[in-house]
Amino acid sequence: MTIKTVTGTRRGTRRATLRRATVPALLTAGALTLGAAYGSGSVSAAQVPQEKSPYTGVEAQQSGVLAVKFDNARGARPHQGLNKADIVYVEKVEGGMSRLMGVYSGRQPESVGPVRSARESDVELLRQFGRPALAYSGVRSELNKVLRDSPLYARSHGSVPSAYLRKSGRQAPHNLFVRPQAILESAPNASRPADIGFRFGAAPAGGTKAGERTVRYSAASHTFRWSPSDKRWKVSFDGAAAMQTNGRQMAPRTVVIQHVDMPPSKYKDVNGASTPYIETVGSGRATVLRDGKAYATQWKRPSATSGTTFTLADGRRMPFAPGQVWVVYADR
């Protein structure tokens, strides 16, 4: 893995309750009327309280936490619904390729995908979210017990087939998609959003200008280019713009390049290639990209059930720009 540099640029304590009765036309101060929200004075749906998300720092309707494993092979692109995830993780898998994991707790698209298989280290990564639901296409037989015995609500294609669908116009295995709401309905006790260590706020002093960063695995590259006009990091995979099915390029405001150990696990794919185990418990260096700058930080996660903190050299917590966060795992 190489990193290329181009200089230039709590948990919610209450459940949101759906009220099916008619909502008064005049709501409490500070709340929006549905007329404002939908461009009409009529009220036809319940108003759901919003909370500040610990994952994005933005006010949003919150639900149970759902993680979805996304395919990231060339044939899997463009992705659908990944832009609605609160957090996107980029993970190295067999053969030096990459897969993505989207974590949702607010916006839930009708369907997202394409969906692919889970990995052993996903259990460790997701423990910091409490007991979330996990949507995935399946796992090798040896890993079934690992997921079954984990505290996650494992909801594979085989276990909840009605939550999944096949999209026409795509070749298998890149045509499997999932309905987030259906998965969460099958896991009503999935944990609600809680503090996982992220902090949001104004950019701190310091940092160095950064126009571009590329994180490479042996068979995949992930590039983030700062767009001064959009004030976002435009994403490319393998040299091509990372597009959504809505025709827009993926572009988060904050990207975290987190250096971790990724030794071979005891599991292999059908071709005999070892699956990397991404060690997300521990500590190490990380680079946080925001506002056209790169900030050198240290990450720390003492245990699987604790969150991950990112601190500057003076010990202050590194604030992220409010909005979607991408975390890219890179070799130390």
mmCIF file of C-alpha atoms in Angstrom, residues 42-328:
data_model
loop_
_atom_site.group_PDB
_atom_site.id
_atom_site.type_symbol
_atom_site.label_atom_id
_atom_site.label_comp_id
_atom_site.label_asym_id
_atom_site.label_seq_id
_atom_site.Cartn_x
_atom_site.Cartn_y
_atom_site.Cartn_z
ATOM 1 C CA SER A 42 -51.595 19.529 4.705
ATOM 2 C CA VAL A 43 -50.465 17.015 7.334
ATOM 3 C CA SER A 44 -50.512 13.383 6.233
ATOM 4 C CA ALA A 45 -47.611 11.755 8.085
ATOM 5 C CA ALA A 46 -46.270 11.663 11.623
ATOM 6 C CA GLN A 47 -43.454 13.959 12.624
ATOM 7 C CA VAL A 48 -40.492 12.066 14.006
ATOM 8 C CA PRO A 49 -38.191 13.762 16.517
ATOM 9 C CA GLN A 50 -34.681 14.423 15.277
ATOM 10 C CA GLU A 51 -31.433 14.080 17.196
ATOM 11 C CA LYS A 52 -27.867 15.083 16.476
ATOM 12 C CA SER A 53 -26.167 12.031 15.050
ATOM 13 C CA PRO A 54 -22.968 10.937 16.853
ATOM 14 C CA TYR A 55 -21.796 9.614 13.484
ATOM 15 C CA THR A 56 -22.200 12.765 11.387
ATOM 16 C CA GLY A 57 -22.740 15.658 13.809
ATOM 17 C CA VAL A 58 -25.897 16.545 11.873
ATOM 18 C CA GLU A 59 -29.496 16.676 13.100
ATOM 19 C CA ALA A 60 -31.357 13.699 11.662
ATOM 20 C CA GLN A 61 -34.116 11.231 12.366
ATOM 21 C CA GLN A 62 -32.470 8.265 14.095
ATOM 22 C CA SER A 63 -33.238 4.553 13.961
ATOM 23 C CA GLY A 64 -31.520 1.321 14.867
ATOM 24 C CA VAL A 65 -28.000 0.975 13.509
ATOM 25 C CA LEU A 66 -27.568 -1.041 10.326
ATOM 26 C CA ALA A 67 -24.307 -1.982 8.626
ATOM 27 C CA VAL A 68 -24.349 -3.163 5.013
ATOM 28 C CA LYS A 69 -21.458 -4.901 3.221
ATOM 29 C CA PHE A 70 -21.010 -3.506 -0.275
ATOM 30 C CA ASP A 71 -19.318 -5.091 -3.235
ATOM 31 C CA ASN A 72 -16.601 -2.903 -4.727
ATOM 32 C CA ALA A 73 -15.448 -4.879 -7.746
ATOM 33 C CA ARG A 74 -15.529 -2.996 -11.035
ATOM 34 C CA GLY A 75 -18.684 -4.870 -12.067
ATOM 35 C CA ALA A 76 -20.444 -3.734 -8.879
ATOM 36 C CA ARG A 77 -20.316 -0.072 -9.790
ATOM 37 C CA PRO A 78 -22.118 2.295 -9.707
ATOM 38 C CA HIS A 79 -23.297 1.852 -6.117
ATOM 39 C CA GLN A 80 -26.804 2.585 -4.897
ATOM 40 C CA GLY A 81 -27.601 4.300 -1.594
ATOM 41 C CA LEU A 82 -24.022 4.493 -0.345
ATOM 42 C CA ASN A 83 -24.262 8.286 -0.339
ATOM 43 C CA LYS A 84 -26.981 7.992 2.354
ATOM 44 C CA ALA A 85 -24.714 6.108 4.787
ATOM 45 C CA ASP A 86 -23.488 7.997 7.859
ATOM 46 C CA ILE A 87 -20.109 6.275 7.731
ATOM 47 C CA VAL A 88 -18.368 4.397 4.940
ATOM 48 C CA TYR A 89 -15.524 1.995 5.740
ATOM 49 C CA VAL A 90 -13.062 0.874 3.070
ATOM 50 C CA GLU A 91 -11.651 -2.587 3.821
ATOM 51 C CA LYS A 92 -8.963 -4.704 2.212
ATOM 52 C CA VAL A 93 -10.013 -8.259 1.305
ATOM 53 C CA GLU A 94 -8.460 -11.238 -0.491
ATOM 54 C CA GLY A 95 -6.129 -10.581 -3.384
ATOM 55 C CA GLY A 96 -5.593 -6.963 -2.402
ATOM 56 C CA MET A 97 -9.080 -5.938 -3.519
ATOM 57 C CA SER A 98 -11.472 -3.831 -1.465
ATOM 58 C CA ARG A 99 -15.004 -3.981 -0.115
ATOM 59 C CA LEU A 100 -17.048 -1.249 1.508
ATOM 60 C CA MET A 101 -19.249 -1.119 4.587
ATOM 61 C CA GLY A 102 -21.947 1.509 4.945
ATOM 62 C CA VAL A 103 -23.312 2.284 8.427
ATOM 63 C CA TYR A 104 -26.833 3.728 8.535
ATOM 64 C CA SER A 105 -28.745 5.183 11.476
ATOM 65 C CA GLY A 106 -30.784 7.989 9.984
ATOM 66 C CA ARG A 107 -31.509 8.094 6.281
ATOM 67 C CA GLN A 108 -32.671 4.740 4.960
ATOM 68 C CA PRO A 109 -32.907 4.413 1.197
ATOM 69 C CA GLU A 110 -35.527 2.059 -0.234
ATOM 70 C CA SER A 111 -32.742 -0.303 -1.322
ATOM 71 C CA VAL A 112 -28.949 -0.290 -1.333
ATOM 72 C CA GLY A 113 -26.239 -2.372 -2.899
ATOM 73 C CA PRO A 114 -24.836 -4.382 -4.425
ATOM 74 C CA VAL A 115 -24.361 -6.508 -1.308
ATOM 75 C CA ARG A 116 -21.511 -8.970 -0.747
ATOM 76 C CA SER A 117 -20.163 -11.260 1.965
ATOM 77 C CA ALA A 118 -19.002 -10.437 5.489
ATOM 78 C CA ARG A 119 -15.575 -11.054 6.991
ATOM 79 C CA GLU A 120 -14.334 -12.139 10.442
ATOM 80 C CA SER A 121 -12.911 -8.737 11.328
ATOM 81 C CA ASP A 122 -16.299 -7.081 10.684
ATOM 82 C CA VAL A 123 -17.421 -8.432 14.069
ATOM 83 C CA GLU A 124 -14.630 -6.589 15.883
ATOM 84 C CA LEU A 125 -15.152 -3.414 13.876
ATOM 85 C CA LEU A 126 -18.895 -3.299 14.588
ATOM 86 C CA ARG A 127 -18.728 -4.007 18.331
ATOM 87 C CA GLN A 128 -18.185 -0.280 18.962
ATOM 88 C CA PHE A 129 -21.743 0.279 17.652
ATOM 89 C CA GLY A 130 -23.229 -1.910 20.394
ATOM 90 C CA ARG A 131 -25.406 -4.552 18.789
ATOM 91 C CA PRO A 132 -26.184 -3.353 15.282
ATOM 92 C CA ALA A 133 -27.818 -5.279 12.472
ATOM 93 C CA LEU A 134 -25.548 -6.485 9.667
ATOM 94 C CA ALA A 135 -26.775 -7.108 6.122
ATOM 95 C CA TYR A 136 -24.565 -9.279 3.908
ATOM 96 C CA SER A 137 -24.857 -11.854 1.157
ATOM 97 C CA GLY A 138 -23.308 -14.708 3.136
ATOM 98 C CA VAL A 139 -19.994 -16.068 4.418
ATOM 99 C CA ARG A 140 -17.868 -19.138 3.966
ATOM 100 C CA SER A 141 -19.239 -22.036 6.027
ATOM 101 C CA GLU A 142 -16.416 -21.839 8.580
ATOM 102 C CA LEU A 143 -17.444 -18.279 9.451
ATOM 103 C CA ASN A 144 -21.128 -18.993 10.044
ATOM 104 C CA LYS A 145 -20.541 -19.927 13.685
ATOM 105 C CA VAL A 146 -18.422 -16.791 14.235
ATOM 106 C CA LEU A 147 -21.269 -14.542 13.120
ATOM 107 C CA ARG A 148 -23.954 -16.655 14.795
ATOM 108 C CA ASP A 149 -22.114 -16.426 18.140
ATOM 109 C CA SER A 150 -21.366 -12.707 17.780
ATOM 110 C CA PRO A 151 -23.510 -10.010 19.456
ATOM 111 C CA LEU A 152 -24.503 -8.662 16.032
ATOM 112 C CA TYR A 153 -27.937 -9.169 14.515
ATOM 113 C CA ALA A 154 -26.563 -11.068 11.521
ATOM 114 C CA ARG A 155 -29.108 -10.836 8.714
ATOM 115 C CA SER A 156 -27.766 -12.568 5.637
ATOM 116 C CA HIS A 157 -29.537 -13.082 2.346
ATOM 117 C CA GLY A 158 -30.116 -16.703 3.341
ATOM 118 C CA SER A 159 -31.635 -15.878 6.741
ATOM 119 C CA VAL A 160 -33.971 -13.049 5.641
ATOM 120 C CA PRO A 161 -34.492 -13.609 1.912
ATOM 121 C CA SER A 162 -37.567 -11.358 1.752
ATOM 122 C CA ALA A 163 -35.365 -8.345 2.624
ATOM 123 C CA TYR A 164 -33.252 -8.844 -0.499
ATOM 124 C CA LEU A 165 -33.886 -8.498 -4.205
ATOM 125 C CA ARG A 166 -32.104 -9.082 -7.476
ATOM 126 C CA LYS A 167 -31.744 -6.087 -9.772
ATOM 127 C CA SER A 168 -32.123 -6.588 -13.478
ATOM 128 C CA GLY A 169 -29.440 -5.249 -15.772
ATOM 129 C CA ARG A 170 -26.598 -6.420 -13.527
ATOM 130 C CA GLN A 171 -24.698 -9.675 -13.693
ATOM 131 C CA ALA A 172 -24.447 -11.970 -10.671
ATOM 132 C CA PRO A 173 -22.970 -11.717 -8.117
ATOM 133 C CA HIS A 174 -23.196 -7.935 -8.476
ATOM 134 C CA ASN A 175 -27.010 -7.826 -8.620
ATOM 135 C CA LEU A 176 -27.986 -8.497 -4.982
ATOM 136 C CA PHE A 177 -29.534 -5.517 -3.173
ATOM 137 C CA VAL A 178 -31.129 -5.125 0.269
ATOM 138 C CA ARG A 179 -34.010 -3.146 1.744
ATOM 139 C CA PRO A 180 -32.682 -1.475 4.929
ATOM 140 C CA GLN A 181 -36.121 -1.029 6.496
ATOM 141 C CA ALA A 182 -36.892 -4.739 6.108
ATOM 142 C CA ILE A 183 -33.632 -5.682 7.818
ATOM 143 C CA LEU A 184 -34.314 -3.360 10.746
ATOM 144 C CA GLU A 185 -37.851 -4.716 11.083
ATOM 145 C CA SER A 186 -36.276 -8.161 11.501
ATOM 146 C CA ALA A 187 -33.975 -6.764 14.208
ATOM 147 C CA PRO A 188 -36.210 -4.402 16.255
ATOM 148 C CA ASN A 189 -33.773 -4.361 19.181
ATOM 149 C CA ALA A 190 -30.779 -3.229 17.144
ATOM 150 C CA SER A 191 -28.756 -0.648 19.066
ATOM 151 C CA ARG A 192 -29.510 2.997 18.545
ATOM 152 C CA PRO A 193 -26.729 5.455 17.701
ATOM 153 C CA ALA A 194 -24.217 6.103 20.486
ATOM 154 C CA ASP A 195 -20.879 7.847 20.874
ATOM 155 C CA ILE A 196 -18.155 5.948 19.000
ATOM 156 C CA GLY A 197 -15.452 8.571 19.510
ATOM 157 C CA PHE A 198 -16.119 10.977 16.657
ATOM 158 C CA ARG A 199 -16.140 14.717 17.313
ATOM 159 C CA PHE A 200 -17.409 17.433 14.975
ATOM 160 C CA GLY A 201 -16.735 21.143 14.750
ATOM 161 C CA ALA A 202 -14.720 23.870 13.116
ATOM 162 C CA ALA A 203 -11.384 22.970 11.573
ATOM 163 C CA PRO A 204 -8.455 23.377 13.963
ATOM 164 C CA ALA A 205 -5.398 25.455 13.251
ATOM 165 C CA GLY A 206 -2.530 23.754 11.495
ATOM 166 C CA GLY A 207 -2.714 20.957 9.010
ATOM 167 C CA THR A 208 -1.033 20.953 5.629
ATOM 168 C CA LYS A 209 -2.550 21.729 2.246
ATOM 169 C CA ALA A 210 -3.668 18.579 0.485
ATOM 170 C CA GLY A 211 -5.185 18.371 -2.947
ATOM 171 C CA GLU A 212 -5.203 14.612 -3.219
ATOM 172 C CA ARG A 213 -4.568 11.391 -1.335
ATOM 173 C CA THR A 214 -4.511 7.864 -2.724
ATOM 174 C CA VAL A 215 -4.580 4.688 -0.645
ATOM 175 C CA ARG A 216 -3.555 1.606 -2.591
ATOM 176 C CA TYR A 217 -3.976 -2.095 -1.990
ATOM 177 C CA SER A 218 -2.260 -4.518 -4.339
ATOM 178 C CA ALA A 219 -5.324 -4.746 -6.610
ATOM 179 C CA ALA A 220 -7.311 -1.608 -5.761
ATOM 180 C CA SER A 221 -6.811 2.128 -5.398
ATOM 181 C CA HIS A 222 -8.916 4.732 -3.625
ATOM 182 C CA THR A 223 -8.313 8.395 -4.415
ATOM 183 C CA PHE A 224 -9.756 11.465 -2.696
ATOM 184 C CA ARG A 225 -9.419 14.799 -4.500
ATOM 185 C CA TRP A 226 -10.360 18.046 -2.832
ATOM 186 C CA SER A 227 -12.902 20.128 -4.728
ATOM 187 C CA PRO A 228 -12.686 23.776 -3.567
ATOM 188 C CA SER A 229 -15.993 24.615 -5.269
ATOM 189 C CA ASP A 230 -17.898 21.702 -3.695
ATOM 190 C CA LYS A 231 -15.881 21.749 -0.461
ATOM 191 C CA ARG A 232 -15.775 17.962 -0.544
ATOM 192 C CA TRP A 233 -13.388 15.122 -1.290
ATOM 193 C CA LYS A 234 -14.401 13.548 -4.581
ATOM 194 C CA VAL A 235 -13.861 9.802 -4.573
ATOM 195 C CA SER A 236 -12.351 7.642 -7.296
ATOM 196 C CA PHE A 237 -11.869 3.881 -7.380
ATOM 197 C CA ASP A 238 -9.142 2.384 -9.541
ATOM 198 C CA GLY A 239 -8.669 5.668 -11.367
ATOM 199 C CA ALA A 240 -12.343 6.204 -12.237
ATOM 200 C CA ALA A 241 -14.869 8.482 -10.542
ATOM 201 C CA ALA A 242 -16.824 6.585 -7.848
ATOM 202 C CA MET A 243 -20.366 7.126 -9.068
ATOM 203 C CA GLN A 244 -23.788 6.547 -7.564
ATOM 204 C CA THR A 245 -26.794 5.276 -9.501
ATOM 205 C CA ASN A 246 -28.205 8.806 -9.097
ATOM 206 C CA GLY A 247 -25.441 10.047 -11.402
ATOM 207 C CA ARG A 248 -23.466 11.837 -8.699
ATOM 208 C CA GLN A 249 -19.899 11.208 -7.656
ATOM 209 C CA MET A 250 -19.375 10.186 -4.046
ATOM 210 C CA ALA A 251 -17.905 13.105 -2.140
ATOM 211 C CA PRO A 252 -17.624 13.160 1.682
ATOM 212 C CA ARG A 253 -16.490 16.159 3.689
ATOM 213 C CA THR A 254 -14.181 14.122 5.950
ATOM 214 C CA VAL A 255 -11.885 11.232 5.083
ATOM 215 C CA VAL A 256 -9.864 9.336 7.708
ATOM 216 C CA ILE A 257 -6.903 7.261 6.558
ATOM 217 C CA GLN A 258 -6.343 4.917 9.498
ATOM 218 C CA HIS A 259 -3.150 2.856 9.551
ATOM 219 C CA VAL A 260 -3.701 -0.603 11.036
ATOM 220 C CA ASP A 261 -2.233 -4.105 10.999
ATOM 221 C CA MET A 262 -3.930 -6.412 8.505
ATOM 222 C CA PRO A 263 -2.268 -9.827 8.932
ATOM 223 C CA PRO A 264 -3.606 -12.925 7.149
ATOM 224 C CA SER A 265 -6.409 -14.660 9.021
ATOM 225 C CA LYS A 266 -6.913 -18.429 9.132
ATOM 226 C CA TYR A 267 -9.667 -18.149 6.536
ATOM 227 C CA LYS A 268 -9.155 -18.341 2.778
ATOM 228 C CA ASP A 269 -11.305 -17.713 -0.245
ATOM 229 C CA VAL A 270 -12.216 -20.322 -2.886
ATOM 230 C CA ASN A 271 -8.938 -19.647 -4.680
ATOM 231 C CA GLY A 272 -6.855 -20.230 -1.540
ATOM 232 C CA ALA A 273 -6.049 -16.544 -0.933
ATOM 233 C CA SER A 274 -5.892 -15.581 2.735
ATOM 234 C CA THR A 275 -8.450 -13.149 4.093
ATOM 235 C CA PRO A 276 -6.812 -10.149 5.828
ATOM 236 C CA TYR A 277 -7.850 -9.578 9.443
ATOM 237 C CA ILE A 278 -8.211 -5.830 9.962
ATOM 238 C CA GLU A 279 -7.112 -5.063 13.531
ATOM 239 C CA THR A 280 -9.208 -2.083 14.584
ATOM 240 C CA VAL A 281 -8.458 -2.413 18.323
ATOM 241 C CA GLY A 282 -5.185 -0.805 19.345
ATOM 242 C CA SER A 283 -3.572 2.483 18.390
ATOM 243 C CA GLY A 284 -1.581 4.064 15.626
ATOM 244 C CA ARG A 285 -1.336 6.993 13.268
ATOM 245 C CA ALA A 286 -4.069 8.395 11.087
ATOM 246 C CA THR A 287 -4.466 11.240 8.640
ATOM 247 C CA VAL A 288 -7.687 13.219 8.698
ATOM 248 C CA LEU A 289 -8.619 15.044 5.491
ATOM 249 C CA ARG A 290 -11.015 17.974 5.740
ATOM 250 C CA ASP A 291 -11.359 21.438 4.236
ATOM 251 C CA GLY A 292 -8.550 20.856 1.764
ATOM 252 C CA LYS A 293 -6.032 20.019 4.485
ATOM 253 C CA ALA A 294 -4.431 16.933 5.974
ATOM 254 C CA TYR A 295 -4.094 16.634 9.754
ATOM 255 C CA ALA A 296 -1.708 14.175 11.391
ATOM 256 C CA THR A 297 -3.488 12.413 14.258
ATOM 257 C CA GLN A 298 -3.241 9.369 16.506
ATOM 258 C CA TRP A 299 -6.087 6.874 16.735
ATOM 259 C CA LYS A 300 -6.826 4.778 19.821
ATOM 260 C CA ARG A 301 -9.379 2.062 20.548
ATOM 261 C CA PRO A 302 -8.693 0.241 23.847
ATOM 262 C CA SER A 303 -11.214 -2.586 23.358
ATOM 263 C CA ALA A 304 -13.734 -3.922 20.888
ATOM 264 C CA THR A 305 -16.609 -2.391 22.833
ATOM 265 C CA SER A 306 -15.038 1.076 23.012
ATOM 266 C CA GLY A 307 -15.082 3.729 20.338
ATOM 267 C CA THR A 308 -12.152 5.045 18.329
ATOM 268 C CA THR A 309 -10.693 8.442 19.194
ATOM 269 C CA PHE A 310 -8.567 10.629 16.954
ATOM 270 C CA THR A 311 -6.296 13.172 18.632
ATOM 271 C CA LEU A 312 -3.926 15.870 17.477
ATOM 272 C CA ALA A 313 -0.326 16.174 18.642
ATOM 273 C CA ASP A 314 -1.330 18.484 21.509
ATOM 274 C CA GLY A 315 -3.847 15.938 22.812
ATOM 275 C CA ARG A 316 -6.972 17.688 21.569
ATOM 276 C CA ARG A 317 -9.628 15.619 19.840
ATOM 277 C CA MET A 318 -9.593 16.106 16.103
ATOM 278 C CA PRO A 319 -12.947 17.555 14.965
ATOM 279 C CA PHE A 320 -14.441 16.240 11.738
ATOM 280 C CA ALA A 321 -16.494 18.338 9.341
ATOM 281 C CA PRO A 322 -20.205 17.642 9.908
ATOM 282 C CA GLY A 323 -21.548 15.137 7.401
ATOM 283 C CA GLN A 324 -20.673 11.721 6.048
ATOM 284 C CA VAL A 325 -17.316 10.301 7.187
ATOM 285 C CA TRP A 326 -15.188 7.826 5.242
ATOM 286 C CA VAL A 327 -12.677 5.659 7.118
ATOM 287 C CA VAL A 328 -10.088 4.006 4.881
#
